[in-house]
Amino acid sequence: FAKSQTPFGRPAFSWTLCSILNPDVMYSYSICYPEKEEIEFPDKRLTGEEVLEFVSSYPWVDELKKLESIPFEEVNYNPSLDFKNLDDNYSFCLTAEGKPGAEKFAVWFNRKITYRPLFGLLGEKTKFEVIDRQFEVKESIELLKHFLRQDYDIIEKAIKS
């Protein structure tokens, strides 16, 4: 599947993923709306290709316009889509920011880290921790593709650079 537009409708890059995705990996997802206090958690599970299709067809511009039209004190969230790999629990969130026509994404990446409690006296433990950074739309979508291919080191390096 190929699409030559960004999620905001401007031609920019190819959505083709070169069939590197594992078709057996499924993702749960959630949706944050500016005007809604409750986060939506659809029951449907998505494949990696469906995640890309969902992100590309999501009404980002409409949601950003809605965000602009709501009084600040009534805004609950920026428009966001969060995807969780059901095999390893890593998650990747795209949060739209900026004005329509000059939008960017904040990328939130929840990944596993290793730490040593009590100066290592209890050995090593693992936990999930979120890191985030703002990116241009094209870079954000490339990072989403890395998430879907489970290239997690590339995402972490990009966010930390």
PDB file of C-alpha atoms in Angstrom:
ATOM      1  CA  PHE A   1       0.000   0.000   0.000  1.00  0.00           C
ATOM      2  CA  ALA A   2       1.366   3.350  -0.922  1.00  0.00           C
ATOM      3  CA  LYS A   3       0.141   6.835  -0.285  1.00  0.00           C
ATOM      4  CA  SER A   4       1.951   9.953  -1.369  1.00  0.00           C
ATOM      5  CA  GLN A   5       0.523  12.373   1.173  1.00  0.00           C
ATOM      6  CA  THR A   6       1.283  13.246   4.746  1.00  0.00           C
ATOM      7  CA  PRO A   7      -1.343  12.863   7.460  1.00  0.00           C
ATOM      8  CA  PHE A   8      -2.081  16.537   6.872  1.00  0.00           C
ATOM      9  CA  GLY A   9      -2.834  16.042   3.176  1.00  0.00           C
ATOM     10  CA  ARG A  10       0.281  17.585   1.627  1.00  0.00           C
ATOM     11  CA  PRO A  11       2.382  15.475  -0.764  1.00  0.00           C
ATOM     12  CA  ALA A  12       5.716  14.767   0.851  1.00  0.00           C
ATOM     13  CA  PHE A  13       6.847  11.177   1.008  1.00  0.00           C
ATOM     14  CA  SER A  14       5.860   7.618   0.306  1.00  0.00           C
ATOM     15  CA  TRP A  15       3.920   5.642   2.888  1.00  0.00           C
ATOM     16  CA  THR A  16       5.250   2.383   1.421  1.00  0.00           C
ATOM     17  CA  LEU A  17       6.763   0.218   4.136  1.00  0.00           C
ATOM     18  CA  CYS A  18       8.508  -2.357   1.908  1.00  0.00           C
ATOM     19  CA  SER A  19       6.690  -5.322   3.538  1.00  0.00           C
ATOM     20  CA  ILE A  20       9.111  -5.450   6.451  1.00  0.00           C
ATOM     21  CA  LEU A  21       6.249  -5.497   8.952  1.00  0.00           C
ATOM     22  CA  ASN A  22       5.466  -8.649  10.848  1.00  0.00           C
ATOM     23  CA  PRO A  23       1.812  -9.358   9.991  1.00  0.00           C
ATOM     24  CA  ASP A  24       1.362 -11.246  13.287  1.00  0.00           C
ATOM     25  CA  VAL A  25       2.109  -8.211  15.504  1.00  0.00           C
ATOM     26  CA  MET A  26      -1.068  -6.476  16.630  1.00  0.00           C
ATOM     27  CA  TYR A  27      -1.531  -3.065  18.188  1.00  0.00           C
ATOM     28  CA  SER A  28      -4.096  -1.637  20.553  1.00  0.00           C
ATOM     29  CA  TYR A  29      -4.689   2.085  20.345  1.00  0.00           C
ATOM     30  CA  SER A  30      -6.262   5.049  22.029  1.00  0.00           C
ATOM     31  CA  ILE A  31      -7.515   8.409  20.791  1.00  0.00           C
ATOM     32  CA  CYS A  32      -7.443  11.760  22.604  1.00  0.00           C
ATOM     33  CA  TYR A  33      -9.809  14.505  21.468  1.00  0.00           C
ATOM     34  CA  PRO A  34      -9.495  18.176  22.426  1.00  0.00           C
ATOM     35  CA  GLU A  35     -13.094  18.476  23.588  1.00  0.00           C
ATOM     36  CA  LYS A  36     -13.481  15.119  25.363  1.00  0.00           C
ATOM     37  CA  GLU A  37     -12.356  14.433  28.896  1.00  0.00           C
ATOM     38  CA  GLU A  38     -12.374  10.669  28.400  1.00  0.00           C
ATOM     39  CA  ILE A  39      -9.744   8.961  26.276  1.00  0.00           C
ATOM     40  CA  GLU A  40     -11.247   6.581  23.727  1.00  0.00           C
ATOM     41  CA  PHE A  41      -9.964   2.970  23.801  1.00  0.00           C
ATOM     42  CA  PRO A  42     -11.408   1.138  20.763  1.00  0.00           C
ATOM     43  CA  ASP A  43     -11.647  -2.647  21.074  1.00  0.00           C
ATOM     44  CA  LYS A  44     -10.362  -3.210  17.544  1.00  0.00           C
ATOM     45  CA  ARG A  45      -6.782  -4.415  17.165  1.00  0.00           C
ATOM     46  CA  LEU A  46      -4.709  -3.190  14.218  1.00  0.00           C
ATOM     47  CA  THR A  47      -1.888  -4.634  12.133  1.00  0.00           C
ATOM     48  CA  GLY A  48       1.106  -2.429  11.360  1.00  0.00           C
ATOM     49  CA  GLU A  49      -0.280  -1.592   7.912  1.00  0.00           C
ATOM     50  CA  GLU A  50      -3.627  -0.674   9.475  1.00  0.00           C
ATOM     51  CA  VAL A  51      -1.821   1.606  11.935  1.00  0.00           C
ATOM     52  CA  LEU A  52      -0.207   3.473   9.034  1.00  0.00           C
ATOM     53  CA  GLU A  53      -3.503   3.690   7.185  1.00  0.00           C
ATOM     54  CA  PHE A  54      -5.293   4.945  10.309  1.00  0.00           C
ATOM     55  CA  VAL A  55      -2.670   7.649  10.955  1.00  0.00           C
ATOM     56  CA  SER A  56      -2.706   8.767   7.301  1.00  0.00           C
ATOM     57  CA  SER A  57      -6.499   9.051   7.176  1.00  0.00           C
ATOM     58  CA  TYR A  58      -6.988  10.575  10.630  1.00  0.00           C
ATOM     59  CA  PRO A  59      -8.552  14.091  10.462  1.00  0.00           C
ATOM     60  CA  TRP A  60      -5.561  15.860  12.054  1.00  0.00           C
ATOM     61  CA  VAL A  61      -6.332  19.261  10.508  1.00  0.00           C
ATOM     62  CA  ASP A  62      -9.968  19.138  11.623  1.00  0.00           C
ATOM     63  CA  GLU A  63      -8.909  18.188  15.144  1.00  0.00           C
ATOM     64  CA  LEU A  64      -6.365  21.031  15.275  1.00  0.00           C
ATOM     65  CA  LYS A  65      -9.032  23.467  14.057  1.00  0.00           C
ATOM     66  CA  LYS A  66     -11.334  22.161  16.784  1.00  0.00           C
ATOM     67  CA  LEU A  67      -8.530  22.678  19.313  1.00  0.00           C
ATOM     68  CA  GLU A  68      -8.172  26.311  18.199  1.00  0.00           C
ATOM     69  CA  SER A  69     -11.921  26.940  18.486  1.00  0.00           C
ATOM     70  CA  ILE A  70     -12.280  25.680  22.057  1.00  0.00           C
ATOM     71  CA  PRO A  71     -11.610  28.072  24.953  1.00  0.00           C
ATOM     72  CA  PHE A  72      -8.246  27.192  26.516  1.00  0.00           C
ATOM     73  CA  GLU A  73      -9.744  26.205  29.875  1.00  0.00           C
ATOM     74  CA  GLU A  74     -12.022  23.665  28.149  1.00  0.00           C
ATOM     75  CA  VAL A  75      -9.250  21.879  26.233  1.00  0.00           C
ATOM     76  CA  ASN A  76      -8.583  18.398  27.550  1.00  0.00           C
ATOM     77  CA  TYR A  77      -5.904  17.134  25.135  1.00  0.00           C
ATOM     78  CA  ASN A  78      -4.134  17.899  21.928  1.00  0.00           C
ATOM     79  CA  PRO A  79      -5.258  15.488  19.189  1.00  0.00           C
ATOM     80  CA  SER A  80      -3.359  12.256  19.817  1.00  0.00           C
ATOM     81  CA  LEU A  81      -3.135   8.656  18.681  1.00  0.00           C
ATOM     82  CA  ASP A  82      -1.293   6.177  20.881  1.00  0.00           C
ATOM     83  CA  PHE A  83      -0.346   2.686  19.661  1.00  0.00           C
ATOM     84  CA  LYS A  84       0.789  -0.190  21.876  1.00  0.00           C
ATOM     85  CA  ASN A  85       2.553  -3.302  20.570  1.00  0.00           C
ATOM     86  CA  LEU A  86       0.635  -6.161  22.198  1.00  0.00           C
ATOM     87  CA  ASP A  87       3.647  -8.504  22.027  1.00  0.00           C
ATOM     88  CA  ASP A  88       6.191  -6.408  23.935  1.00  0.00           C
ATOM     89  CA  ASN A  89       4.156  -3.502  25.448  1.00  0.00           C
ATOM     90  CA  TYR A  90       6.253  -0.764  23.810  1.00  0.00           C
ATOM     91  CA  SER A  91       4.072   2.185  22.794  1.00  0.00           C
ATOM     92  CA  PHE A  92       4.308   5.128  20.421  1.00  0.00           C
ATOM     93  CA  CYS A  93       2.135   8.235  20.568  1.00  0.00           C
ATOM     94  CA  LEU A  94       1.687  11.000  18.004  1.00  0.00           C
ATOM     95  CA  THR A  95       0.337  14.262  19.431  1.00  0.00           C
ATOM     96  CA  ALA A  96      -0.485  16.998  16.917  1.00  0.00           C
ATOM     97  CA  GLU A  97       0.733  20.473  17.803  1.00  0.00           C
ATOM     98  CA  GLY A  98       0.748  23.860  16.141  1.00  0.00           C
ATOM     99  CA  LYS A  99      -1.711  25.564  13.851  1.00  0.00           C
ATOM    100  CA  PRO A 100      -3.234  23.896  10.785  1.00  0.00           C
ATOM    101  CA  GLY A 101      -0.731  24.398   7.978  1.00  0.00           C
ATOM    102  CA  ALA A 102       2.223  24.613  10.382  1.00  0.00           C
ATOM    103  CA  GLU A 103       1.683  21.460  12.374  1.00  0.00           C
ATOM    104  CA  LYS A 104       4.217  19.183  14.009  1.00  0.00           C
ATOM    105  CA  PHE A 105       4.007  16.067  16.120  1.00  0.00           C
ATOM    106  CA  ALA A 106       5.226  15.447  19.616  1.00  0.00           C
ATOM    107  CA  VAL A 107       6.410  11.840  19.618  1.00  0.00           C
ATOM    108  CA  TRP A 108       6.029  10.011  22.936  1.00  0.00           C
ATOM    109  CA  PHE A 109       7.873   6.689  23.116  1.00  0.00           C
ATOM    110  CA  ASN A 110       7.324   4.306  26.021  1.00  0.00           C
ATOM    111  CA  ARG A 111      10.229   1.879  26.109  1.00  0.00           C
ATOM    112  CA  LYS A 112      11.841  -0.621  28.440  1.00  0.00           C
ATOM    113  CA  ILE A 113      14.841   0.513  30.453  1.00  0.00           C
ATOM    114  CA  THR A 114      17.142  -1.339  32.819  1.00  0.00           C
ATOM    115  CA  TYR A 115      17.967   0.197  36.182  1.00  0.00           C
ATOM    116  CA  ARG A 116      19.712  -0.781  39.411  1.00  0.00           C
ATOM    117  CA  PRO A 117      17.742  -0.029  42.577  1.00  0.00           C
ATOM    118  CA  LEU A 118      19.683   0.696  45.776  1.00  0.00           C
ATOM    119  CA  PHE A 119      22.973   1.217  43.898  1.00  0.00           C
ATOM    120  CA  GLY A 120      22.750  -2.244  42.367  1.00  0.00           C
ATOM    121  CA  LEU A 121      22.300  -4.134  45.649  1.00  0.00           C
ATOM    122  CA  LEU A 122      19.066  -5.612  44.325  1.00  0.00           C
ATOM    123  CA  GLY A 123      20.520  -6.433  40.910  1.00  0.00           C
ATOM    124  CA  GLU A 124      19.093  -5.129  37.666  1.00  0.00           C
ATOM    125  CA  LYS A 125      15.401  -4.529  37.093  1.00  0.00           C
ATOM    126  CA  THR A 126      13.429  -3.364  34.063  1.00  0.00           C
ATOM    127  CA  LYS A 127      10.576  -0.910  33.791  1.00  0.00           C
ATOM    128  CA  PHE A 128       8.914   1.178  31.116  1.00  0.00           C
ATOM    129  CA  GLU A 129       9.698   4.871  30.838  1.00  0.00           C
ATOM    130  CA  VAL A 130       8.454   7.529  28.414  1.00  0.00           C
ATOM    131  CA  ILE A 131      10.675   9.912  26.469  1.00  0.00           C
ATOM    132  CA  ASP A 132       9.369  12.538  24.064  1.00  0.00           C
ATOM    133  CA  ARG A 133      10.355  15.205  21.573  1.00  0.00           C
ATOM    134  CA  GLN A 134       8.750  17.332  18.874  1.00  0.00           C
ATOM    135  CA  PHE A 135       9.411  16.490  15.212  1.00  0.00           C
ATOM    136  CA  GLU A 136       8.323  17.650  11.793  1.00  0.00           C
ATOM    137  CA  VAL A 137       5.508  15.539  10.339  1.00  0.00           C
ATOM    138  CA  LYS A 138       7.718  13.607   7.913  1.00  0.00           C
ATOM    139  CA  GLU A 139      10.241  12.669  10.637  1.00  0.00           C
ATOM    140  CA  SER A 140       7.434  11.616  12.963  1.00  0.00           C
ATOM    141  CA  ILE A 141       5.989   9.247  10.385  1.00  0.00           C
ATOM    142  CA  GLU A 142       9.422   7.772   9.718  1.00  0.00           C
ATOM    143  CA  LEU A 143       9.737   7.133  13.473  1.00  0.00           C
ATOM    144  CA  LEU A 144       6.298   5.492  13.462  1.00  0.00           C
ATOM    145  CA  LYS A 145       7.537   3.164  10.717  1.00  0.00           C
ATOM    146  CA  HIS A 146      10.558   2.291  12.866  1.00  0.00           C
ATOM    147  CA  PHE A 147       8.193   1.562  15.756  1.00  0.00           C
ATOM    148  CA  LEU A 148       6.147  -0.775  13.560  1.00  0.00           C
ATOM    149  CA  ARG A 149       9.352  -2.557  12.467  1.00  0.00           C
ATOM    150  CA  GLN A 150      10.434  -2.713  16.140  1.00  0.00           C
ATOM    151  CA  ASP A 151      13.556  -0.638  15.413  1.00  0.00           C
ATOM    152  CA  TYR A 152      13.352   0.815  18.911  1.00  0.00           C
ATOM    153  CA  ASP A 153      17.000   1.901  19.205  1.00  0.00           C
ATOM    154  CA  ILE A 154      16.565   4.227  16.223  1.00  0.00           C
ATOM    155  CA  ILE A 155      13.573   5.929  17.873  1.00  0.00           C
ATOM    156  CA  GLU A 156      15.361   6.356  21.190  1.00  0.00           C
ATOM    157  CA  LYS A 157      18.442   7.792  19.484  1.00  0.00           C
ATOM    158  CA  ALA A 158      16.336  10.269  17.467  1.00  0.00           C
ATOM    159  CA  ILE A 159      14.433  11.469  20.534  1.00  0.00           C
ATOM    160  CA  LYS A 160      17.566  11.840  22.638  1.00  0.00           C
ATOM    161  CA  SER A 161      19.581  13.672  19.936  1.00  0.00           C
TER     162      SER A 161
END
